[in-house]
Amino acid sequence: MLLANLSADTSAPSPRLLSKYSTAADACLRISDLAMVLVAALLAYRLRFDTWTPAIGDWIPISTSILSAALCFNAFPLYRSWRGRGVLSEVWILGLAWTTVLALISVHTWLLQLDRPTYLLWVGLWYVLGFALLGFSRVAVRGVLSMLRSAGIDVRRVVVVGMRPPVIRIHRYLRQNAWVGMQIVGYFSTRDDINIADSTDLHCLGPVQNLREYLAGDRVEEVWISLPMGKLGRIKSVLTMLDKTPVKVKLVPDTSELAALNQSGEQIGSVPVINLRQGSDAPDNSFFIIKAAMDRTLALVALVGLAPLMLAIALAVKLSSPGPVLFRQKRHGRAGEEFSMLKFRSMRADLPASAEVRQATRGDPRVTRLGAFLRRSSLDELPQLFNVLGGSMSLVGPRPHAIQHNRQYGMLINCYMQRHYVKPGITGWAQVNGFRGETPRLRDMKKRVQYDMDYIRRWSPWLDLKIMALTAVRLFGQKQAY
């Protein structure tokens, strides 16, 4: 199923439609992957033991690694069609598969009592070199295919039935990314088409009644149907027209009016299902594993490294004003679940409790002198590393708001509650773009929500690392934090 975000077809292509270049690339990848595993093992052995010839016993883990790679790389899988998918996605999946292979080899060497320090260093070098060589070989194959496709070779030709907004977006994407190897040659008009007078160079191939005649005289690999989702009768008539034509057919549903978020397709049993709204860290997403591992690993490292600073801040808070060191407040997390968010206390604790939760403002009498410094420098947020370690928060994500504010803004801002499709973060895309702290105007909160939605759509490990780097540069001392 092809959705508006150009999700690639993951099923095995039919022999008729699989080009000789794709077949050759698949065979080259399978052979080169196993060759790179062997080369990495021998190169690491040479660096560690100063010889290219492993001992007889050392050939056991090497041969086992080749067998494990053949099985694991197919299981993840790494040999499906990557046409239309970014190279970073493939590299991440490759990293997970290669890590699994070396984990199996490490266990194997331990069982064979080969876990001496010299062998552990060999396996470590093997892991690094193997990942580098495997990644290089795949990027090289992609580069060759990209050059071929940019030159018009191995390009999959597509015609569209109907003209809806998703088709225009896909067409623009394909024109800007020739390496994908797809070309929309034109569309057949229907009564539900939108006006595309000046918005695209796609030309009309005639009314939909001419589709069968066109396919009989021109070789086209795929037909995409782009009709309103309520026009099932017309979709069925197009499918009937294509019954005697051995061509791939895909549905491009128009979800633009449904406020969809990270839409994708899946199959439950024998029933195809379209996910209209979901976060980017769903448990069935491979990136979910990466994000969870990044969060906990970096949070643990940060807690160990910042322990002296956090102890000093805790002591300063305790001495500066009466009250507890930590401030706890209920916030909404992923899927709206409540959790207690931790902060160093930055406000006076001897003031009468108020039923209304108010944002801190400039010159707020509730904020202590030390608290003002902690808030400006974001040091009051450090205890949230414990929230990250416990799994209720992430290092990067939409900032969690007070529950009362969620109820208030949820009524005023469309899609506001979609922020809770992912875990809240200590910092976020909105914060590094200037929308941090007090939001006195509704439009300020709307802008923050727009950045949060953009983050959820675009999430990747690299975006998280970029936001963390920008946090260190932009947030400390930012004037919006009172």
CSV table of N, CA, C and O in Angstrom, one decimal, residues 395-438:
chain,number,residue,atom,x,y,z
A,395,LEU,N,14.6,12.0,26.5
A,395,LEU,CA,15.5,13.2,26.5
A,395,LEU,C,15.0,14.3,25.6
A,395,LEU,O,15.1,15.5,25.9
A,396,VAL,N,14.4,13.9,24.5
A,396,VAL,CA,13.9,14.9,23.5
A,396,VAL,C,12.4,14.5,23.2
A,396,VAL,O,12.1,13.4,23.0
A,397,GLY,N,11.6,15.5,23.2
A,397,GLY,CA,10.2,15.3,22.9
A,397,GLY,C,9.4,16.6,23.2
A,397,GLY,O,10.0,17.6,23.7
A,398,PRO,N,8.1,16.6,23.0
A,398,PRO,CA,7.3,17.7,23.4
A,398,PRO,C,7.4,17.9,24.9
A,398,PRO,O,7.3,17.0,25.7
A,399,ARG,N,7.5,19.2,25.3
A,399,ARG,CA,7.6,19.4,26.8
A,399,ARG,C,6.3,19.1,27.4
A,399,ARG,O,5.2,19.5,26.9
A,400,PRO,N,6.3,18.5,28.6
A,400,PRO,CA,5.0,18.2,29.3
A,400,PRO,C,4.5,19.4,30.0
A,400,PRO,O,5.2,20.1,30.6
A,401,HIS,N,3.2,19.7,29.7
A,401,HIS,CA,2.5,20.8,30.4
A,401,HIS,C,1.7,20.4,31.6
A,401,HIS,O,1.4,19.2,31.7
A,402,ALA,N,1.4,21.3,32.4
A,402,ALA,CA,0.5,21.0,33.6
A,402,ALA,C,-0.8,20.4,33.1
A,402,ALA,O,-1.3,20.8,32.0
A,403,ILE,N,-1.4,19.5,33.9
A,403,ILE,CA,-2.6,18.9,33.5
A,403,ILE,C,-3.7,19.9,33.2
A,403,ILE,O,-4.5,19.8,32.2
A,404,GLN,N,-3.8,20.9,34.1
A,404,GLN,CA,-4.8,22.0,33.8
A,404,GLN,C,-4.6,22.7,32.5
A,404,GLN,O,-5.6,23.0,31.8
A,405,HIS,N,-3.3,22.9,32.2
A,405,HIS,CA,-3.1,23.6,30.9
A,405,HIS,C,-3.4,22.7,29.7
A,405,HIS,O,-3.9,23.2,28.7
A,406,ASN,N,-3.2,21.4,29.9
A,406,ASN,CA,-3.6,20.5,28.8
A,406,ASN,C,-5.1,20.5,28.5
A,406,ASN,O,-5.5,20.5,27.4
A,407,ARG,N,-5.8,20.5,29.6
A,407,ARG,CA,-7.3,20.6,29.4
A,407,ARG,C,-7.7,21.9,28.8
A,407,ARG,O,-8.6,22.0,28.0
A,408,GLN,N,-7.0,23.0,29.2
A,408,GLN,CA,-7.4,24.3,28.7
A,408,GLN,C,-7.0,24.4,27.2
A,408,GLN,O,-7.9,24.8,26.4
A,409,TYR,N,-5.8,24.1,26.8
A,409,TYR,CA,-5.4,24.3,25.4
A,409,TYR,C,-5.9,23.2,24.5
A,409,TYR,O,-6.0,23.4,23.3
A,410,GLY,N,-6.3,22.0,25.1
A,410,GLY,CA,-6.9,21.0,24.3
A,410,GLY,C,-8.2,21.4,23.7
A,410,GLY,O,-8.6,20.9,22.7
A,411,MET,N,-8.9,22.3,24.4
A,411,MET,CA,-10.2,22.9,23.9
A,411,MET,C,-10.0,24.0,22.9
A,411,MET,O,-10.9,24.3,22.1
A,412,LEU,N,-8.8,24.7,23.0
A,412,LEU,CA,-8.6,25.9,22.2
A,412,LEU,C,-7.8,25.6,20.9
A,412,LEU,O,-7.9,26.4,19.9
A,413,ILE,N,-6.9,24.6,20.9
A,413,ILE,CA,-6.0,24.4,19.8
A,413,ILE,C,-6.2,23.0,19.1
A,413,ILE,O,-6.2,22.0,19.8
A,414,ASN,N,-6.5,23.0,17.8
A,414,ASN,CA,-6.7,21.7,17.1
A,414,ASN,C,-5.4,20.9,17.2
A,414,ASN,O,-4.3,21.4,17.1
A,415,CYS,N,-5.6,19.6,17.3
A,415,CYS,CA,-4.5,18.6,17.3
A,415,CYS,C,-3.6,18.8,18.5
A,415,CYS,O,-2.5,18.1,18.6
A,416,TYR,N,-4.0,19.6,19.5
A,416,TYR,CA,-3.1,19.8,20.7
A,416,TYR,C,-2.8,18.5,21.4
A,416,TYR,O,-1.6,18.2,21.7
A,417,MET,N,-3.8,17.6,21.6
A,417,MET,CA,-3.6,16.4,22.3
A,417,MET,C,-2.7,15.4,21.5
A,417,MET,O,-2.3,14.4,22.1
A,418,GLN,N,-2.5,15.6,20.2
A,418,GLN,CA,-1.6,14.7,19.5
A,418,GLN,C,-0.2,14.8,20.0
A,418,GLN,O,0.6,13.9,19.6
A,419,ARG,N,0.2,15.8,20.8
A,419,ARG,CA,1.5,15.8,21.4
A,419,ARG,C,1.8,14.6,22.2
A,419,ARG,O,2.9,14.2,22.4
A,420,HIS,N,0.7,13.9,22.7
A,420,HIS,CA,0.9,12.8,23.6
A,420,HIS,C,1.0,11.5,22.9
A,420,HIS,O,0.9,10.4,23.5
A,421,TYR,N,1.2,11.5,21.6
A,421,TYR,CA,1.5,10.3,20.8
A,421,TYR,C,2.9,9.8,21.1
A,421,TYR,O,3.2,8.6,20.8
A,422,VAL,N,3.7,10.6,21.7
A,422,VAL,CA,5.1,10.2,22.0
A,422,VAL,C,5.4,10.6,23.5
A,422,VAL,O,4.6,11.4,24.1
A,423,LYS,N,6.5,10.2,24.0
A,423,LYS,CA,6.9,10.5,25.4
A,423,LYS,C,7.3,12.0,25.4
A,423,LYS,O,7.9,12.5,24.5
A,424,PRO,N,6.9,12.7,26.5
A,424,PRO,CA,7.4,14.1,26.6
A,424,PRO,C,8.9,14.1,26.9
A,424,PRO,O,9.5,13.1,27.3
A,425,GLY,N,9.6,15.2,26.6
A,425,GLY,CA,11.0,15.3,26.7
A,425,GLY,C,11.5,16.4,27.6
A,425,GLY,O,10.8,17.3,28.0
A,426,ILE,N,12.8,16.3,28.0
A,426,ILE,CA,13.4,17.3,28.8
A,426,ILE,C,13.6,18.6,28.0
A,426,ILE,O,13.4,19.7,28.4
A,427,THR,N,13.9,18.4,26.7
A,427,THR,CA,14.0,19.5,25.8
A,427,THR,C,13.3,19.1,24.5
A,427,THR,O,12.9,17.9,24.3
A,428,GLY,N,13.0,20.0,23.6
A,428,GLY,CA,12.3,19.7,22.4
A,428,GLY,C,12.6,20.6,21.2
A,428,GLY,O,13.3,21.6,21.4
A,429,TRP,N,12.0,20.3,20.1
A,429,TRP,CA,12.2,21.0,18.9
A,429,TRP,C,11.6,22.5,19.0
A,429,TRP,O,12.2,23.4,18.5
A,430,ALA,N,10.5,22.6,19.7
A,430,ALA,CA,9.9,23.9,20.0
A,430,ALA,C,10.9,24.8,20.8
A,430,ALA,O,11.0,26.0,20.6
A,431,GLN,N,11.5,24.2,21.8
A,431,GLN,CA,12.3,24.9,22.8
A,431,GLN,C,13.6,25.5,22.1
A,431,GLN,O,13.9,26.6,22.4
A,432,VAL,N,14.2,24.7,21.3
A,432,VAL,CA,15.4,25.2,20.6
A,432,VAL,C,15.1,26.2,19.5
A,432,VAL,O,16.0,26.8,19.0
A,433,ASN,N,13.8,26.3,19.1
A,433,ASN,CA,13.4,27.3,18.2
A,433,ASN,C,12.8,28.5,18.8
A,433,ASN,O,12.1,29.3,18.1
A,434,GLY,N,13.0,28.7,20.1
A,434,GLY,CA,12.6,29.9,20.8
A,434,GLY,C,11.3,29.9,21.6
A,434,GLY,O,10.9,30.9,22.2
A,435,PHE,N,10.6,28.8,21.5
A,435,PHE,CA,9.3,28.7,22.2
A,435,PHE,C,9.4,27.9,23.5
A,435,PHE,O,9.0,26.8,23.6
A,436,ARG,N,10.0,28.6,24.5
A,436,ARG,CA,10.3,28.0,25.8
A,436,ARG,C,9.7,28.9,26.8
A,436,ARG,O,9.7,30.1,26.7
A,437,GLY,N,9.3,28.4,28.0
A,437,GLY,CA,8.9,29.2,29.1
A,437,GLY,C,7.5,29.7,28.9
A,437,GLY,O,6.6,29.0,28.4
A,438,GLU,N,7.3,30.9,29.3
A,438,GLU,CA,5.9,31.5,29.4
A,438,GLU,C,5.3,31.7,28.0
A,438,GLU,O,6.0,32.0,27.0
